[in-house]
Short mmCIF file of C-alpha atoms in Angstrom, two decimals:
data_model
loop_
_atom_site.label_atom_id
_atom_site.label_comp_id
_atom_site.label_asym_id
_atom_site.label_seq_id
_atom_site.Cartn_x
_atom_site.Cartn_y
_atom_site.Cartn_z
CA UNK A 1 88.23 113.07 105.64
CA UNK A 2 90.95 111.47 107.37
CA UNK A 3 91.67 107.94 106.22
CA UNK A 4 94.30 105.12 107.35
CA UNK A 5 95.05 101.57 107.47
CA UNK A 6 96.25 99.24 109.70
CA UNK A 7 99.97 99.79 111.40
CA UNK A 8 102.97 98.15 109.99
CA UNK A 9 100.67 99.68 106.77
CA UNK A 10 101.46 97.09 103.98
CA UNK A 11 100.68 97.90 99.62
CA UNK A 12 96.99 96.83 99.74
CA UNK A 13 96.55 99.44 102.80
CA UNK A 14 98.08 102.12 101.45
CA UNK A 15 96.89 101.90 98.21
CA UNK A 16 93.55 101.11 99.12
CA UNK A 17 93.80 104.31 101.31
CA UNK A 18 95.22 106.74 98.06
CA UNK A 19 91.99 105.30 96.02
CA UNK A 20 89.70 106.48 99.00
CA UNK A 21 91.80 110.19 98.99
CA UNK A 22 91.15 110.04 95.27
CA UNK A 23 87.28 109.69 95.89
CA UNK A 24 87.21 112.25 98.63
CA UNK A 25 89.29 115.06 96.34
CA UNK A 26 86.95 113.87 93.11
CA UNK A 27 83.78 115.38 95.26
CA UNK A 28 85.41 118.26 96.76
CA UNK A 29 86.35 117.14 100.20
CA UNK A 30 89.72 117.83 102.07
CA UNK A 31 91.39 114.21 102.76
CA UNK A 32 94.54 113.16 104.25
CA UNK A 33 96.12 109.60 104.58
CA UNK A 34 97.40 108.41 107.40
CA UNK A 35 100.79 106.74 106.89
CA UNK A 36 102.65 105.48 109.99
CA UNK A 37 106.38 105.45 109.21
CA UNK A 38 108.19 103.34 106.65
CA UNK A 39 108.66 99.65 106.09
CA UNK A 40 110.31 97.97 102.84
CA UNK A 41 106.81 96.61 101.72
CA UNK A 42 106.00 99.96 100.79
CA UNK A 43 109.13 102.01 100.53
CA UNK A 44 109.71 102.39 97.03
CA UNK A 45 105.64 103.41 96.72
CA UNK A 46 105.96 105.99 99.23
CA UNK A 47 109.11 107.43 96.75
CA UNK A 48 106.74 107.54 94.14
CA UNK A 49 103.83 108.91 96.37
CA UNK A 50 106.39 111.49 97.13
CA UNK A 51 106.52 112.52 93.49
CA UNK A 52 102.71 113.05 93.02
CA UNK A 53 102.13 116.85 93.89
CA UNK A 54 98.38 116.51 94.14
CA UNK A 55 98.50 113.42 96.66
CA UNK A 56 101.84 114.05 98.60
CA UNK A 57 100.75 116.81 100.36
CA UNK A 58 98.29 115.34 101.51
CA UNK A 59 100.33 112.38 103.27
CA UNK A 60 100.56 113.04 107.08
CA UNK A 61 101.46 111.60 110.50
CA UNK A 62 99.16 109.69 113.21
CA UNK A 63 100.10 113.01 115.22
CA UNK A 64 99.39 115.25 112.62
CA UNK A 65 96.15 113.40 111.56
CA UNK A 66 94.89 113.44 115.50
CA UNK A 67 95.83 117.21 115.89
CA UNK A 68 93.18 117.91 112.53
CA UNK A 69 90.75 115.49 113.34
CA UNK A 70 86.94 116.98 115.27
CA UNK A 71 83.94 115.67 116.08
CA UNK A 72 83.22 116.66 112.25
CA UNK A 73 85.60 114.72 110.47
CA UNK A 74 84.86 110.98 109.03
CA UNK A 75 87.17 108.69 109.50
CA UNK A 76 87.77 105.71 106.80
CA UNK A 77 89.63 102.91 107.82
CA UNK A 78 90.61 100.82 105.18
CA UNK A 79 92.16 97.24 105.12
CA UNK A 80 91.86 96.30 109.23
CA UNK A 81 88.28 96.40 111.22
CA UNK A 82 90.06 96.12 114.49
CA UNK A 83 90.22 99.42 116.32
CA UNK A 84 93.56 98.36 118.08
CA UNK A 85 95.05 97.74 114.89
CA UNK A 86 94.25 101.08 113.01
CA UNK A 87 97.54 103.54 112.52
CA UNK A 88 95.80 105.94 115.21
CA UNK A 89 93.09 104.48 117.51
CA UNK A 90 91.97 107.98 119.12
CA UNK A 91 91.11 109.03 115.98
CA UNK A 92 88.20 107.11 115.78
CA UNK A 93 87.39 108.35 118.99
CA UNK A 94 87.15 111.65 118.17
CA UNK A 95 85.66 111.85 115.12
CA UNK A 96 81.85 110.72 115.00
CA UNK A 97 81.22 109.28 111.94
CA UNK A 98 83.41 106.50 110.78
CA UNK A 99 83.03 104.10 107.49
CA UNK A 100 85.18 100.49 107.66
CA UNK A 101 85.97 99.16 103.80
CA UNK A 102 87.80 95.51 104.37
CA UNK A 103 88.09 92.33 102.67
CA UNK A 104 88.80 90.43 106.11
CA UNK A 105 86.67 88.30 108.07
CA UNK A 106 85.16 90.00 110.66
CA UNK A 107 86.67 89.32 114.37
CA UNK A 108 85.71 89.38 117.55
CA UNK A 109 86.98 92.90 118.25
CA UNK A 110 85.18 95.60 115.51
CA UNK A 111 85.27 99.42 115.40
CA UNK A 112 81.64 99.93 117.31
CA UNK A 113 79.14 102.28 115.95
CA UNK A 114 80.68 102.60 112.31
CA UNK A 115 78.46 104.58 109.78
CA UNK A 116 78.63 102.40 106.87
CA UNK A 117 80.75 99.38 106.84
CA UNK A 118 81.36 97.66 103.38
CA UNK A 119 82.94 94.15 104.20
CA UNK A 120 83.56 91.34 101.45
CA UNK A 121 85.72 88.56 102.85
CA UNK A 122 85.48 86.99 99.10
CA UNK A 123 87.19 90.31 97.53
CA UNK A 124 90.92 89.63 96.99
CA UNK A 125 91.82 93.24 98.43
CA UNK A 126 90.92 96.03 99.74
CA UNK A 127 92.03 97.36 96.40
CA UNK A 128 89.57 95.54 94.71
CA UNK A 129 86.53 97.30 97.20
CA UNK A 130 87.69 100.59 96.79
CA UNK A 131 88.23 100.62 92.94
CA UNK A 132 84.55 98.96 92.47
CA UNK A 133 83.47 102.15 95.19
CA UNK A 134 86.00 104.71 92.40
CA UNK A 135 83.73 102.83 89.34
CA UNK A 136 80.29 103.45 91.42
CA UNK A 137 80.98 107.27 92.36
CA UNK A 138 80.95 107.85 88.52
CA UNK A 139 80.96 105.84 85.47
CA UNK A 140 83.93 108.15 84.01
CA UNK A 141 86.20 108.54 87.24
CA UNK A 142 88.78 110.38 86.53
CA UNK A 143 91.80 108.55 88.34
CA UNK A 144 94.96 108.90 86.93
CA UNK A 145 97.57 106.05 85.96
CA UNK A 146 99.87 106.74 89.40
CA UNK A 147 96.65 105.98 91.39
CA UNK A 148 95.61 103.12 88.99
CA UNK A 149 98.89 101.60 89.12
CA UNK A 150 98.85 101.43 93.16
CA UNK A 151 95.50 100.00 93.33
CA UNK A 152 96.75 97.17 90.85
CA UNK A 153 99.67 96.54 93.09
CA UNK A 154 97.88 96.53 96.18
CA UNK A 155 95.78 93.53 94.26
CA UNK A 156 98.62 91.82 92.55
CA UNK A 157 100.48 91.58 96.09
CA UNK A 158 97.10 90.57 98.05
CA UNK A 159 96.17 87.17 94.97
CA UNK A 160 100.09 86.96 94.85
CA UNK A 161 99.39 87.88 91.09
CA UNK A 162 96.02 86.38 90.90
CA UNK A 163 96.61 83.14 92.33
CA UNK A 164 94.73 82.90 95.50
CA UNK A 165 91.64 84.63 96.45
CA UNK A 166 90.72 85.58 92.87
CA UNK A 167 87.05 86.01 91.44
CA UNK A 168 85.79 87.33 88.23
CA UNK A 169 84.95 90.62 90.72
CA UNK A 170 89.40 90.54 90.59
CA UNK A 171 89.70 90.93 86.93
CA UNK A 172 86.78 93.09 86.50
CA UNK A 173 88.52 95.10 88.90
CA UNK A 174 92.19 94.83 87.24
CA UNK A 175 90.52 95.79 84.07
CA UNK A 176 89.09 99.00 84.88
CA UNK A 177 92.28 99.86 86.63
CA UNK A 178 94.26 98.38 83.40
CA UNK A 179 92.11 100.97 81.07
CA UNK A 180 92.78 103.95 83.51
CA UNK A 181 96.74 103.46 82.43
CA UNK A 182 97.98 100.91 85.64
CA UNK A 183 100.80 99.65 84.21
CA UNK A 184 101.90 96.32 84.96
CA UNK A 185 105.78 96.54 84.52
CA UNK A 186 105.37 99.86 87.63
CA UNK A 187 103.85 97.20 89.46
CA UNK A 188 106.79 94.86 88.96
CA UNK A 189 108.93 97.95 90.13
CA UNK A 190 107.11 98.70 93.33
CA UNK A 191 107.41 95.43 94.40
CA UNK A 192 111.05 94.65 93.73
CA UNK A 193 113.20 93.84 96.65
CA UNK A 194 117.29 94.36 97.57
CA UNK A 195 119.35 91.98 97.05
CA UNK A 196 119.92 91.96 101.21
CA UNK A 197 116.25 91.25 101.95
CA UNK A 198 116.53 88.25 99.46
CA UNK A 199 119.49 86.67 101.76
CA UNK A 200 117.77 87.00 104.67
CA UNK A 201 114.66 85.42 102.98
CA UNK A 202 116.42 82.43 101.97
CA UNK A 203 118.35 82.09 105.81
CA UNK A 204 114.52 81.83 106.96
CA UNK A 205 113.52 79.42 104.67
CA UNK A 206 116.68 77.16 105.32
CA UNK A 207 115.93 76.51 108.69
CA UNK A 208 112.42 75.31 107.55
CA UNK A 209 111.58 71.90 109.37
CA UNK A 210 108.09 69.36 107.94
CA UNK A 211 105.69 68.46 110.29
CA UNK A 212 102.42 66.60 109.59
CA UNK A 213 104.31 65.50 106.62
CA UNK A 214 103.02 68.29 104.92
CA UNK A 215 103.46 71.36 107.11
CA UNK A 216 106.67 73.65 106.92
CA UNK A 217 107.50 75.65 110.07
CA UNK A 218 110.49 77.60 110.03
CA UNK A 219 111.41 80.12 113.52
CA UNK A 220 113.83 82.23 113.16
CA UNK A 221 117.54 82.76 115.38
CA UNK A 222 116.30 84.17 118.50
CA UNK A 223 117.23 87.75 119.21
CA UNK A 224 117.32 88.10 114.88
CA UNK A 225 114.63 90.81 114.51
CA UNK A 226 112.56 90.21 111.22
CA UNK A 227 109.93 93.12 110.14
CA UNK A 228 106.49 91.40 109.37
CA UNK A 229 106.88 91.95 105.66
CA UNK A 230 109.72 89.71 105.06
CA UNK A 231 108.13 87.35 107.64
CA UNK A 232 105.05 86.98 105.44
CA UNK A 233 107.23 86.52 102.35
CA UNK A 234 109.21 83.73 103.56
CA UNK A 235 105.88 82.14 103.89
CA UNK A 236 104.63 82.11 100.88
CA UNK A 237 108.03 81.11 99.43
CA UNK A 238 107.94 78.08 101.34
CA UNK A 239 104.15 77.36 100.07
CA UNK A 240 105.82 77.04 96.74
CA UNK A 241 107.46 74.16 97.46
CA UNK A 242 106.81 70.40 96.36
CA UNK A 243 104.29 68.57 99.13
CA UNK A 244 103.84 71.66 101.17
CA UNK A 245 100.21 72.44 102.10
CA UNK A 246 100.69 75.16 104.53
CA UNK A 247 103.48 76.96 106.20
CA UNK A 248 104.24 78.77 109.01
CA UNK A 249 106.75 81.08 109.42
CA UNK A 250 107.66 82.01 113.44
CA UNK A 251 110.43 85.31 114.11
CA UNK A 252 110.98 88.16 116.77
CA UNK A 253 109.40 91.49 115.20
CA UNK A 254 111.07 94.85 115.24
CA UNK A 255 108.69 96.49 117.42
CA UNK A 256 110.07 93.28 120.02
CA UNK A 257 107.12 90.96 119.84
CA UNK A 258 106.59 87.42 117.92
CA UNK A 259 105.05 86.71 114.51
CA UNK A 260 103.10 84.64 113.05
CA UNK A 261 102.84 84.47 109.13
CA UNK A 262 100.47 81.34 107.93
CA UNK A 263 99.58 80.38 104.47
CA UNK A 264 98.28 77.78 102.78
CA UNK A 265 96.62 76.07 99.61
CA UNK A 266 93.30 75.78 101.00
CA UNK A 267 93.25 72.33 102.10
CA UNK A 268 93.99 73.91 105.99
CA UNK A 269 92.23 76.30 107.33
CA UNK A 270 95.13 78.66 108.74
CA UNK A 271 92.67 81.29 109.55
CA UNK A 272 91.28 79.12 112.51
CA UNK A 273 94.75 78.10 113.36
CA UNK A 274 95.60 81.68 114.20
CA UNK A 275 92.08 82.91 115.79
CA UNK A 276 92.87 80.26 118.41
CA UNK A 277 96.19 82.36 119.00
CA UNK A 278 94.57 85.56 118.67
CA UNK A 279 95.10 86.41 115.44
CA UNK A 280 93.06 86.27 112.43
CA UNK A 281 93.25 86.42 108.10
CA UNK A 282 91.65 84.28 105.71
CA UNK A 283 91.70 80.64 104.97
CA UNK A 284 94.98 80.87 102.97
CA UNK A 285 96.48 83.74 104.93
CA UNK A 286 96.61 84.76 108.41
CA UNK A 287 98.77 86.03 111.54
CA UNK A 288 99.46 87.27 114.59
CA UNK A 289 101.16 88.80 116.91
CA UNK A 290 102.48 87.59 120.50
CA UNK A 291 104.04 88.79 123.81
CA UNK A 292 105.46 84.98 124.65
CA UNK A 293 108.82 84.06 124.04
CA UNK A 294 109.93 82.50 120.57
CA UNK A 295 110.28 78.43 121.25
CA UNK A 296 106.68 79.01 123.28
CA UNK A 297 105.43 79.94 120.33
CA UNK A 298 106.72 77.32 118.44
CA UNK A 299 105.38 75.10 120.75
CA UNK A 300 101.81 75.84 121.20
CA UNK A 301 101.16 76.50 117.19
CA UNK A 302 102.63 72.44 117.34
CA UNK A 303 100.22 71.81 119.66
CA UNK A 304 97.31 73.66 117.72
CA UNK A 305 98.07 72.33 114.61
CA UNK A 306 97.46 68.94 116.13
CA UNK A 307 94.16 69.72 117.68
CA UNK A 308 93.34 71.14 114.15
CA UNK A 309 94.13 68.34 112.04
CA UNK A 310 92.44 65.34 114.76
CA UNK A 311 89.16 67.43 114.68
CA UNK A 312 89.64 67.76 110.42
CA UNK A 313 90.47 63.89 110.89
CA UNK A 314 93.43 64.35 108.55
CA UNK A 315 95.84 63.04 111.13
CA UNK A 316 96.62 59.31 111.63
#
């Protein structure tokens, strides 16, 4: 069983992706994660995946994963439905039987000819699926309080601690994982940040400008790469503030192209926002990713906004 998320893999992917390992050792099957390099959204997890003797081995490359994957393997992906998107697209075209567990709405572009695909666009997380799948497989799982704790992060980062996107499914969820030994302060430690990310947080958010009266869209200094993960936080920072209903945050990406992070309360649909640009998410979280240069993308998400909000009739 080879299983992987999405690239630029955030804490709900690879967590979501150690609960399906979990499942796949519990019934006697050889599994191995896919984990495409490092980022700080899950750096100090992968330290502490690094510690776990029964699951670190078992952590390999995209290379690695394509040189072990046959026709006989199954492939999960978990967290992304897009096959351009996975951490290793030729894996899913070698092996012939491939399951999909995500709690996005499903796109245009889908992994064709999937086995089983278990999508809930209501679920906060992928998390969430994967530990109801750990509670289904047997009514006394045996996962351990490393494992519990990851899946509980992977929600708590998704709801931004069970704020948005959060149904009694969530807590039914939290609770299993809470009784298995998750422990909430870990959480709190995976998810701390340096005190250098913080700065360059707060530099994003200064150079926030309101539009709409109630839209905040900050770009970045051109040529300033930003990795996604601190894009996305600066946007829900900014969501936090007074008379904001959504925000958009706009920067250069380390791998050289433009991103999008959107959020929002609910009132704007930032989902539909981004499919019009490509991208994708959920009503109060979405992105994408462009090849167009920074101030063009300012531009047109300007121009889409205001298409948005005449057809909502929200705009005078």
């Amino acid at each position: 069983v080879v299983i992987m998320g999405h690239r630029y893999p955030d804490m709900d992917s690879l967590s979501s992706a150690i609960g399906i390992l979990k499942a796949a050792q519990f019934i006697g099957k050889e599994g191995y994660v896919v984990v495409e390099g490092e980022n700080p959204g899950i750096a100090n997890l992968l330290n502490e995946l690094r510690t776990q003797e029964h699951l670190a081995k078992w952590i390999v490359t995209p290379e690695q994963a394509l040189a072990i994957t046959t026709p006989n393997t199954l492939a999960v992906v978990v967290d992304v439905h897009r096959a351009s998107l996975v951490a290793e697209p030729r894996i899913l075209q070698t092996a012939d039987r491939v399951v999909v567990v995500d709690h996005h709405r499903r796109s245009e572009e889908f992994i064709s000819d999937a086995t089983l695909v278990y999508m809930e666009p209501y679920a906060s997380s992928t998390c969430e699926l994967v530990t109801e799948l750990l509670q289904y497989l047997h009514d006394r799982f045996p996962i351990d309080p490393f494992e519990a704790t990851a899946l509980l992060a992977g929600m708590v980062v998704d709801t931004k601690s069970f704020s948005f996107r959060t149904g009694s499914r969530t807590f039914e969820a939290a609770s299993f994982l809470r009784r298995h030994g998750a422990d909430p302060m870990k959480v709190q430690g995976l998810l701390k940040q340096d005190l250098d990310t913080f700065i360059k947080k707060a530099e994003i958010i200064r150079r926030a400008e309101i539009y709409f009266d109630r839209i905040a869209i900050a770009v970045t200094e051109p040529k300033i790469k930003v990795s996604q993960l601190l894009i996305a936080q600066a946007a829900d920072a900014l969501l936090g503030m007074t008379g904001i209903s959504a925000s958009f945050v706009i920067s250069e990406r380390t791998d050289g192209g433009i991103g999008i992070s959107a959020r929002s309360l609910g009132r704007i649909n930032v989902q539909v926002v981004m499919e019009r640009l490509g991208g994708g998410g959920h009503l109060t979280n979405a992105a994408v990713q462009l090849d167009i240069p920074l101030d063009e993308a300012k531009d047109r998400l300007i121009k889409l906004l205001e298409e948005y909000l005449r057809e909502e009739g929200s705009l005078e």
